[in-house]
Structures are given as structure tokens and as C-alpha cells.
Short mmCIF file of N, CA and C in Angstrom, two decimals:
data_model
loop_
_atom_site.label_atom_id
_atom_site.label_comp_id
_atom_site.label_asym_id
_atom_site.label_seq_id
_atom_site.Cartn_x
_atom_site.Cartn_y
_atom_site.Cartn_z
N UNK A 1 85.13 207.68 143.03
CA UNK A 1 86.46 207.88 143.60
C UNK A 1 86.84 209.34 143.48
N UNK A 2 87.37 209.86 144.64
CA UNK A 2 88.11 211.35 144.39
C UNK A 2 89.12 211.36 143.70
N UNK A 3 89.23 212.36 143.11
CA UNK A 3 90.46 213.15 142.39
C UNK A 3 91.29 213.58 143.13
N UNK A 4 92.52 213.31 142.63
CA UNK A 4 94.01 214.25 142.98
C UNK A 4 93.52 215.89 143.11
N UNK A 5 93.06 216.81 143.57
CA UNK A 5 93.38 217.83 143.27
C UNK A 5 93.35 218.83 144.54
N UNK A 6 93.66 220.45 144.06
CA UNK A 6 94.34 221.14 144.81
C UNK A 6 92.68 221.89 145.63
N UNK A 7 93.01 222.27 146.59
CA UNK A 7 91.49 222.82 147.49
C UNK A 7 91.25 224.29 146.61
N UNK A 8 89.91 224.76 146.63
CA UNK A 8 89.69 225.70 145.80
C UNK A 8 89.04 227.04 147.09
N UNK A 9 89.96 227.70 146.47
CA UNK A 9 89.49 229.01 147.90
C UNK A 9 88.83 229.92 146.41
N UNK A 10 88.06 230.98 147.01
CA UNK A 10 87.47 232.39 146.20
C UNK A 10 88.39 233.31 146.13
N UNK A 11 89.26 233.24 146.91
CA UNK A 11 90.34 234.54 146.63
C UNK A 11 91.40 233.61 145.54
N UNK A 12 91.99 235.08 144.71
CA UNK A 12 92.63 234.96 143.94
C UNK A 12 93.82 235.61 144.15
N UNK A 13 94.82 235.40 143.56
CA UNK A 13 96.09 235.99 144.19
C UNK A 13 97.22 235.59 142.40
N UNK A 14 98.60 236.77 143.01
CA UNK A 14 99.15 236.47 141.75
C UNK A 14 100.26 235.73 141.51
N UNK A 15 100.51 234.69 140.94
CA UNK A 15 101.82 233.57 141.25
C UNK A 15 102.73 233.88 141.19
N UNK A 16 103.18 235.17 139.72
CA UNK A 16 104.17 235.83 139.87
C UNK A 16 104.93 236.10 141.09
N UNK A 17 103.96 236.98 141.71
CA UNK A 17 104.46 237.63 142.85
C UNK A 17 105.39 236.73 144.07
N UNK A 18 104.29 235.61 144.21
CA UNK A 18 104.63 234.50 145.14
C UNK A 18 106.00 233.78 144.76
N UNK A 19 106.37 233.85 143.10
CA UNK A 19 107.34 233.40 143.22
C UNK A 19 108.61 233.64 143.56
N UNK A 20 108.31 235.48 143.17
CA UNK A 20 109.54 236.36 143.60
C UNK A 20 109.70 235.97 145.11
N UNK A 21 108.19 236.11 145.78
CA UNK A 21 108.61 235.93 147.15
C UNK A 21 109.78 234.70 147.36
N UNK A 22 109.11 233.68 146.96
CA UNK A 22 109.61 232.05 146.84
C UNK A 22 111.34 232.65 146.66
N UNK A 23 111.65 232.88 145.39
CA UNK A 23 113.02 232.97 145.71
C UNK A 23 113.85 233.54 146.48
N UNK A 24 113.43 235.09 146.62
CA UNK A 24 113.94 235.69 148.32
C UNK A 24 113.83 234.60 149.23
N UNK A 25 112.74 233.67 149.36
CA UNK A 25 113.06 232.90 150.84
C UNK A 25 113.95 231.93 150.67
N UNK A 26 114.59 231.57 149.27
CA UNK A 26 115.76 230.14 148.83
C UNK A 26 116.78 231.30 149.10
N UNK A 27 116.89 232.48 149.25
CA UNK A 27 118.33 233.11 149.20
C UNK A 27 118.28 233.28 150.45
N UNK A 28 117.48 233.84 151.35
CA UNK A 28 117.46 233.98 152.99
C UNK A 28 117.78 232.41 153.32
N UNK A 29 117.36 231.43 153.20
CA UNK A 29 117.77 230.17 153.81
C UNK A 29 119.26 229.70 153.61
N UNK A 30 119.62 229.84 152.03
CA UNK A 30 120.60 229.80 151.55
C UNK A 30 121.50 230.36 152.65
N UNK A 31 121.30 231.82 152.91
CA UNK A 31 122.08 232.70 153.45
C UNK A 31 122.13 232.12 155.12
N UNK A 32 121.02 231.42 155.48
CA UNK A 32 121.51 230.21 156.91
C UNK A 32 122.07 229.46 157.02
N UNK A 33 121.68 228.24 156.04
CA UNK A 33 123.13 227.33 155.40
C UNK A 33 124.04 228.04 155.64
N UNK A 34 124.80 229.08 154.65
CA UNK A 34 126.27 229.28 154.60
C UNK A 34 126.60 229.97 156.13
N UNK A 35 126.07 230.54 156.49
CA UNK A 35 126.20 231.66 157.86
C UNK A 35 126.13 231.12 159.26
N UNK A 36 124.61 230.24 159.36
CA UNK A 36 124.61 229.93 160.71
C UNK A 36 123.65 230.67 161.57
N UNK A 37 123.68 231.69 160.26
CA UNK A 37 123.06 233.36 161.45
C UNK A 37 121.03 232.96 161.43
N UNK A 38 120.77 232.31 162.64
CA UNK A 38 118.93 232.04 162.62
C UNK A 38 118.31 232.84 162.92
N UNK A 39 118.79 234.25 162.88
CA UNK A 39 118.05 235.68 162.16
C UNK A 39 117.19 235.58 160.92
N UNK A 40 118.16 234.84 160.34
CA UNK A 40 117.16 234.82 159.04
C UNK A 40 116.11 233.68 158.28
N UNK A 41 116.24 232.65 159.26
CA UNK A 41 115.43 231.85 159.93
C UNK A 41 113.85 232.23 160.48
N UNK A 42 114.10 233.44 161.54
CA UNK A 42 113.27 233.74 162.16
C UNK A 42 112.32 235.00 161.39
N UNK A 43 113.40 235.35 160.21
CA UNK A 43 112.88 236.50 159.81
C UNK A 43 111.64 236.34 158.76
N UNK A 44 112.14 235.22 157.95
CA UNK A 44 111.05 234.26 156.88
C UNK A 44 109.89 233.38 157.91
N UNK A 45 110.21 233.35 158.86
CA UNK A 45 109.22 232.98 159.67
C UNK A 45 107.75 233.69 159.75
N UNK A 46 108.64 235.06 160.21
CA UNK A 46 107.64 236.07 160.39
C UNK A 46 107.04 236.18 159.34
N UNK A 47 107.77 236.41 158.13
CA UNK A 47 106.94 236.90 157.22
C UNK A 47 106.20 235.90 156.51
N UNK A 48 106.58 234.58 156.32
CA UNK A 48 105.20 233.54 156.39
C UNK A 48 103.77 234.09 157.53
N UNK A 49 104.03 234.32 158.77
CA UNK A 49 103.34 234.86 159.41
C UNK A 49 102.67 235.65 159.08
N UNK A 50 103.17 236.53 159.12
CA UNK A 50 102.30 237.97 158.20
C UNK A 50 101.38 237.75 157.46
N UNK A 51 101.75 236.74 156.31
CA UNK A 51 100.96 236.39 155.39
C UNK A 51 99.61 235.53 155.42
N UNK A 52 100.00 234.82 156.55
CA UNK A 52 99.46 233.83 156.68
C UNK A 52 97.85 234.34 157.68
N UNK A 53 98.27 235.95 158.44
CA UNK A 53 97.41 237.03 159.34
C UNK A 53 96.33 236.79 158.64
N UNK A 54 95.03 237.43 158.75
CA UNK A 54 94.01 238.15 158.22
C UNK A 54 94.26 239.50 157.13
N UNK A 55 95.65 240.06 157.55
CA UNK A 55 95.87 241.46 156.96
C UNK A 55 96.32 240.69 155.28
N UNK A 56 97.17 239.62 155.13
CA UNK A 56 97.88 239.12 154.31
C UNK A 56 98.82 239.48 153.24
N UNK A 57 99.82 240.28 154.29
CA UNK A 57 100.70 241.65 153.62
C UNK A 57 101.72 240.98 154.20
N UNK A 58 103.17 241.27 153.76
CA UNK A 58 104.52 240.96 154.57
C UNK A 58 105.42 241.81 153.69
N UNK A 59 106.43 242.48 153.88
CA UNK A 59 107.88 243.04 153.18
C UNK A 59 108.12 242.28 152.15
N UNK A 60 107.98 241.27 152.48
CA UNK A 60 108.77 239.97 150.90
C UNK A 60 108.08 240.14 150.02
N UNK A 61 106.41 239.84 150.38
CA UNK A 61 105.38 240.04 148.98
C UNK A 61 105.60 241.58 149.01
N UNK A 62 105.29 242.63 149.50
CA UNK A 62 105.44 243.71 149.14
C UNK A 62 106.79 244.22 147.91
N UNK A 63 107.77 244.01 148.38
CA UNK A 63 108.92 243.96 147.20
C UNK A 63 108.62 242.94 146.03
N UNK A 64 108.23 241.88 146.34
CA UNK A 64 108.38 240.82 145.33
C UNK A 64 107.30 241.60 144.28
N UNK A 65 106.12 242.16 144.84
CA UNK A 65 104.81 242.46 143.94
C UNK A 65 105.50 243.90 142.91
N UNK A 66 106.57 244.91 143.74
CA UNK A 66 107.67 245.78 143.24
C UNK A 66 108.01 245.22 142.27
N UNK A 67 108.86 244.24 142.53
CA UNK A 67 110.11 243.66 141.38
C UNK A 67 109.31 242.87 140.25
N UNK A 68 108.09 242.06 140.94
CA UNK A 68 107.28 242.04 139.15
C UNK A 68 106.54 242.93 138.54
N UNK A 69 106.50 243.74 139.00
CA UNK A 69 105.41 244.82 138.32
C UNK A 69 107.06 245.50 137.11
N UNK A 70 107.80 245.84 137.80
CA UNK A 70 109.03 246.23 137.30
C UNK A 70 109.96 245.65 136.23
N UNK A 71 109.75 244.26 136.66
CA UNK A 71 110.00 243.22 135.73
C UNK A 71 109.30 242.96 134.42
N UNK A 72 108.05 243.74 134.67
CA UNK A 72 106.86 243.43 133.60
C UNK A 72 106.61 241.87 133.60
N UNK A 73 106.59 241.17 135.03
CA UNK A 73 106.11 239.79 135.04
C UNK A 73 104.34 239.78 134.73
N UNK A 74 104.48 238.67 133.58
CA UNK A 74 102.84 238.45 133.47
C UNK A 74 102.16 238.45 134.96
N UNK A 75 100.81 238.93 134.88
CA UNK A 75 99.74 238.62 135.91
C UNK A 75 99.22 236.81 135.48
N UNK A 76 99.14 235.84 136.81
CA UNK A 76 99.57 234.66 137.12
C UNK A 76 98.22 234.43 138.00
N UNK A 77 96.79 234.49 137.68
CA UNK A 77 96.04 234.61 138.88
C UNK A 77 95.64 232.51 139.19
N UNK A 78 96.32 232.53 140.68
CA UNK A 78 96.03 231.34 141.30
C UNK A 78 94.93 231.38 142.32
N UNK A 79 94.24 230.10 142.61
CA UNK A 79 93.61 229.78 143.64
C UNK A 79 94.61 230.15 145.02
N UNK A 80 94.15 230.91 146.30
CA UNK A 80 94.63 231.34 147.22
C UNK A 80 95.01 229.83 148.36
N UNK A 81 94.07 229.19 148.52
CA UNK A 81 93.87 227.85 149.37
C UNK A 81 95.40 227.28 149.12
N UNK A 82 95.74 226.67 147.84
CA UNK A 82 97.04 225.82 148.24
C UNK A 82 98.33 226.27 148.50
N UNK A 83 98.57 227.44 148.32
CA UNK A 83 99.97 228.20 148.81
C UNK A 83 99.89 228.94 150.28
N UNK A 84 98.49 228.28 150.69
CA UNK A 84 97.93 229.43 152.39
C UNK A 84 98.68 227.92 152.84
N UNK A 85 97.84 226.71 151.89
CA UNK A 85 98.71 225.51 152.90
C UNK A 85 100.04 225.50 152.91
N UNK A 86 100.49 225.77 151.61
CA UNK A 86 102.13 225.46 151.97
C UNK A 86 102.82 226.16 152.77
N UNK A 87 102.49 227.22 152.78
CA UNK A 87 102.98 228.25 153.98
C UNK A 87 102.53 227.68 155.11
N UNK A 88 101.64 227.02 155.56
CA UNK A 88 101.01 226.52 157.05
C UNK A 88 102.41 225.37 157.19
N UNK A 89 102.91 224.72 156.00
CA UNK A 89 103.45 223.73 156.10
C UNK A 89 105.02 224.33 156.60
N UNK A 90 105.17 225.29 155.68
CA UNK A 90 106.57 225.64 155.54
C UNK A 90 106.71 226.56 156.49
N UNK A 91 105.68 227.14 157.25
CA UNK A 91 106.47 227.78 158.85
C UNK A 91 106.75 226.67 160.28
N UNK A 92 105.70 225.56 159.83
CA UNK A 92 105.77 224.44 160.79
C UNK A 92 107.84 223.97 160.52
N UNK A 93 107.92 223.97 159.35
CA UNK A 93 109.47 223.57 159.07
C UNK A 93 110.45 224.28 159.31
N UNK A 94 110.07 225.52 159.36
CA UNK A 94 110.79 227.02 159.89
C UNK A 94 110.80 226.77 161.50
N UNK A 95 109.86 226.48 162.07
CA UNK A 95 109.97 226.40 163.44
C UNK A 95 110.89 225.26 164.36
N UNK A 96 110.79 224.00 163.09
CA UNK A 96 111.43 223.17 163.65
C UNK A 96 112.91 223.33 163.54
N UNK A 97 113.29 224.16 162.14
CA UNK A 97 114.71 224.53 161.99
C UNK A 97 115.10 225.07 163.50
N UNK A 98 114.29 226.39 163.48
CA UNK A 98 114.55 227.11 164.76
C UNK A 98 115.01 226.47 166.13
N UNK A 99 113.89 225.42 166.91
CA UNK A 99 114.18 224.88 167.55
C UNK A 99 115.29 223.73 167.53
N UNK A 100 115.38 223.45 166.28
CA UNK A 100 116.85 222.18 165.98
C UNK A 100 118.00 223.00 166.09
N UNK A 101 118.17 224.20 165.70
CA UNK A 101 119.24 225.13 166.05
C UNK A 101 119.77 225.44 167.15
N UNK A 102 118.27 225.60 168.45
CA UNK A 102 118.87 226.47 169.59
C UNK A 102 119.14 225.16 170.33
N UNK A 103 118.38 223.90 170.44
CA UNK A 103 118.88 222.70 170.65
C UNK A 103 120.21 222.04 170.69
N UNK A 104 120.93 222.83 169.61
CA UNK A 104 121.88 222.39 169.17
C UNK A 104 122.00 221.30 168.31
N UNK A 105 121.06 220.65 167.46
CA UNK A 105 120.80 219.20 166.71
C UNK A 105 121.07 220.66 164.99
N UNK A 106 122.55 220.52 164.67
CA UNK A 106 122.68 221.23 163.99
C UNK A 106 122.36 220.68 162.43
N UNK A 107 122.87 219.36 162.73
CA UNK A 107 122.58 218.71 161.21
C UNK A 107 121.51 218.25 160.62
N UNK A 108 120.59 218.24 162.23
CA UNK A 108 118.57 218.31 161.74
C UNK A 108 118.65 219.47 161.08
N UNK A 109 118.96 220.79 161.86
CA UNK A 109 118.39 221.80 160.97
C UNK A 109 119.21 222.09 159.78
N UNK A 110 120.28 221.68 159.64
CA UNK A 110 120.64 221.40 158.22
C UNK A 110 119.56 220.81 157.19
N UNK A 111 119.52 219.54 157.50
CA UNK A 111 118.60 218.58 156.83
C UNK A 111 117.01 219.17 155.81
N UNK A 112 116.57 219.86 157.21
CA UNK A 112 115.51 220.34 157.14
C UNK A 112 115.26 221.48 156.35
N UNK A 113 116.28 222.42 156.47
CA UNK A 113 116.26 223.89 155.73
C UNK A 113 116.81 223.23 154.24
N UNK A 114 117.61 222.58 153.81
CA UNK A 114 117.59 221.74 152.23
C UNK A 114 116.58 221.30 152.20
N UNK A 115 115.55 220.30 152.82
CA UNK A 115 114.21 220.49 152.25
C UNK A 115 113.30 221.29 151.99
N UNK A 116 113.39 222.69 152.54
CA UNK A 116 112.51 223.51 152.39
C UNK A 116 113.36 224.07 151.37
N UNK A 117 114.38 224.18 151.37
CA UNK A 117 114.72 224.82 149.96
C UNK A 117 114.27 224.14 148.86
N UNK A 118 114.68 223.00 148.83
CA UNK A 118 114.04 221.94 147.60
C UNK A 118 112.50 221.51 147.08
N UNK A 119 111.69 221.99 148.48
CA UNK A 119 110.17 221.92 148.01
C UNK A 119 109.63 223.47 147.49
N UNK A 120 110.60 224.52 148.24
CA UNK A 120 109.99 225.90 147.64
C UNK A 120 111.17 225.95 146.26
N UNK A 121 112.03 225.36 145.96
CA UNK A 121 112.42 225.56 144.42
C UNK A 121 111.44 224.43 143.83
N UNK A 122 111.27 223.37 143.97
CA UNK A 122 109.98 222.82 143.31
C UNK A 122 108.89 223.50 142.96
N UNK A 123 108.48 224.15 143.98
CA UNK A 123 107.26 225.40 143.26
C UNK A 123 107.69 226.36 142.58
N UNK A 124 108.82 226.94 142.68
CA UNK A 124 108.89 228.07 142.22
C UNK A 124 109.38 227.47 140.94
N UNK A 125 110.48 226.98 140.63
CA UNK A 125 111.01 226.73 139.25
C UNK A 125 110.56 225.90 138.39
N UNK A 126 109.94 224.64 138.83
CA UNK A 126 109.17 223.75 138.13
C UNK A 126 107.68 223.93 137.93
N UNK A 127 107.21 224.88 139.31
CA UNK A 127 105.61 224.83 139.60
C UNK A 127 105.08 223.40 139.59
N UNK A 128 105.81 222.99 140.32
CA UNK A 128 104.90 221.46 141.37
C UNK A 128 104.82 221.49 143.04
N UNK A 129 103.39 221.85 142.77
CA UNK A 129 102.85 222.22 144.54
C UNK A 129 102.77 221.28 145.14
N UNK A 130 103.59 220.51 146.01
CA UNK A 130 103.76 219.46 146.91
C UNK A 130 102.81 219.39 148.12
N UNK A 131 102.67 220.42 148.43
CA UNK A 131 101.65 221.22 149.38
C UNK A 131 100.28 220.57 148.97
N UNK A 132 100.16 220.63 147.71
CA UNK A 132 98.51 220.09 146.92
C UNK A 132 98.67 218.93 147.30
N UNK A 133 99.86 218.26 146.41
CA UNK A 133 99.59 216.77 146.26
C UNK A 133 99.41 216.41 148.15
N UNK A 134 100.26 216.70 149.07
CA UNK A 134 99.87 216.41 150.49
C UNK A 134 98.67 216.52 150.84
N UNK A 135 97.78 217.56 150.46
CA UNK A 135 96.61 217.99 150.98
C UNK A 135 95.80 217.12 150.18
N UNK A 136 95.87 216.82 148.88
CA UNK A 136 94.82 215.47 148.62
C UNK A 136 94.88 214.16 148.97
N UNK A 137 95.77 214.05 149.55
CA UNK A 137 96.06 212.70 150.35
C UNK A 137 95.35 212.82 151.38
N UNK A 138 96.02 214.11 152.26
CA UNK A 138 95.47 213.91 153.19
C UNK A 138 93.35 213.76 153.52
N UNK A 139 92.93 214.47 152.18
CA UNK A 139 91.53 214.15 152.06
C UNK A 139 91.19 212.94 151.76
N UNK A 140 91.66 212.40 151.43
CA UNK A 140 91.34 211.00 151.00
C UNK A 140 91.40 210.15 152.26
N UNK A 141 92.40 210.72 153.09
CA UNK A 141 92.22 209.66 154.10
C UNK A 141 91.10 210.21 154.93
N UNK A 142 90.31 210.82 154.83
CA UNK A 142 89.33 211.49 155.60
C UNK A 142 88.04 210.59 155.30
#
């Protein structure tokens, strides 16, 4: 029988960093909730994007990697594979905000941007990758 577990990539990367990112993107969403304004919607979009490139650079990790080095946040080295998924996951949810917005289905993209807040504060504050547990399911059904 398979195991629960998370996919294993060769690149390594630092959690710290990701988490700083992580919270900049609960305050940019935050900042849609209260505002309305899907500037900033589109802007965490991108920079999931970015990341998600071949180059795998964006402004958010760039500051965030700033503010822990500054912070003197421990070095955090993770497997790269399950946070490439959650980001695959969490721009698919970014997009749908987007389109629930210009739609006008305001209280979908309500709905939706509290879940993404609530699965990226799950990683970030608790460190439970939801992203994993999805992705071993989804192997299993394979």
C-alpha cells in the first residue's frame, strides 16, 4: 500500500522565505476583501506566475528572502515539488477569484479568496501543506 506523502523534487528551496512570501499574499488578499480593488488579485497572480516560470524569481520572494535574511530567520531547506503544487493550485483559485469578480458573482469571490487565505495561513502558521495531502490522494487514485 502507498503512503501519505509529499512528491520529492531535487531542488531545494528555503521555507522561511516562502513564508514571508505566504504572509504578504494573506495581507494583499486581505487588502481585496476589505477594498474590492482586483489589482491586487491580479498582482499575487502574477507573482505566483513568476515563480512558478523557469526563471523562479518574483518581487514577493525577493523582499520576503530581504526581510528574513534581516530578520535573522533560520535557513528552512524544503523539498521544491510541494509548494510548486500549491502555487499551481493557488493561482488556479486566483483566477477563479478574478473571473468571479469581473462576472460579477461577488460572494463566490468572496468565498473563495477566505479559502485561500485559510489554506495559505494553514501553511504558513501551522505548516500543514494541504497541497501534499491533495497530491497524495490524488496518486493514489492513479
Amino acid at each position: 500500500m502507498r503512503s501519505l506523502s509529499c512528491p520529492i523534487s531535487s531542488s531545494i528551496i528555503n521555507d522561511s522565505e516562502f513564508k514571508v512570501a505566504g504572509f504578504a499574499y494573506v495581507f494583499l488578499l486581505f487588502g481585496y476583501l476589505f477594498s474590492g480593488y482586483l489589482f491586487l488579485v491580479g498582482y499575487v497572480l502574477i507573482d505566483i506566475l513568476m515563480r512558478l516560470s523557469p526563471l523562479g524569481k518574483s518581487p514577493v520572494l525577493f523582499f520576503s528572502a530581504i526581510f528574513a535574511k534581516a530578520a535573522k530567520l533560520k535557513y528552512s531547506p524544503r523539498n521544491e515539488a510541494p509548494k510548486r503544487f500549491a502555487l499551481i493550485l493557488g493561482s488556479i483559485m486566483l483566477l477563479s477569484i478574478m473571473l468571479a469578480h469581473l462576472y460579477s458573482f461577488h460572494i463566490l469571490a468572496f468565498i473563495i479568496t477566505s479559502n485561500l487565505i485559510i489554506l495559505k495561513l494553514l501553511d504558513v502558521v501551522l505548516d500543514y501543506c494541504v497541497g501534499c495531502k491533495l497530491y497524495s490522494y490524488l496518486m493514489l487514485l492513479k
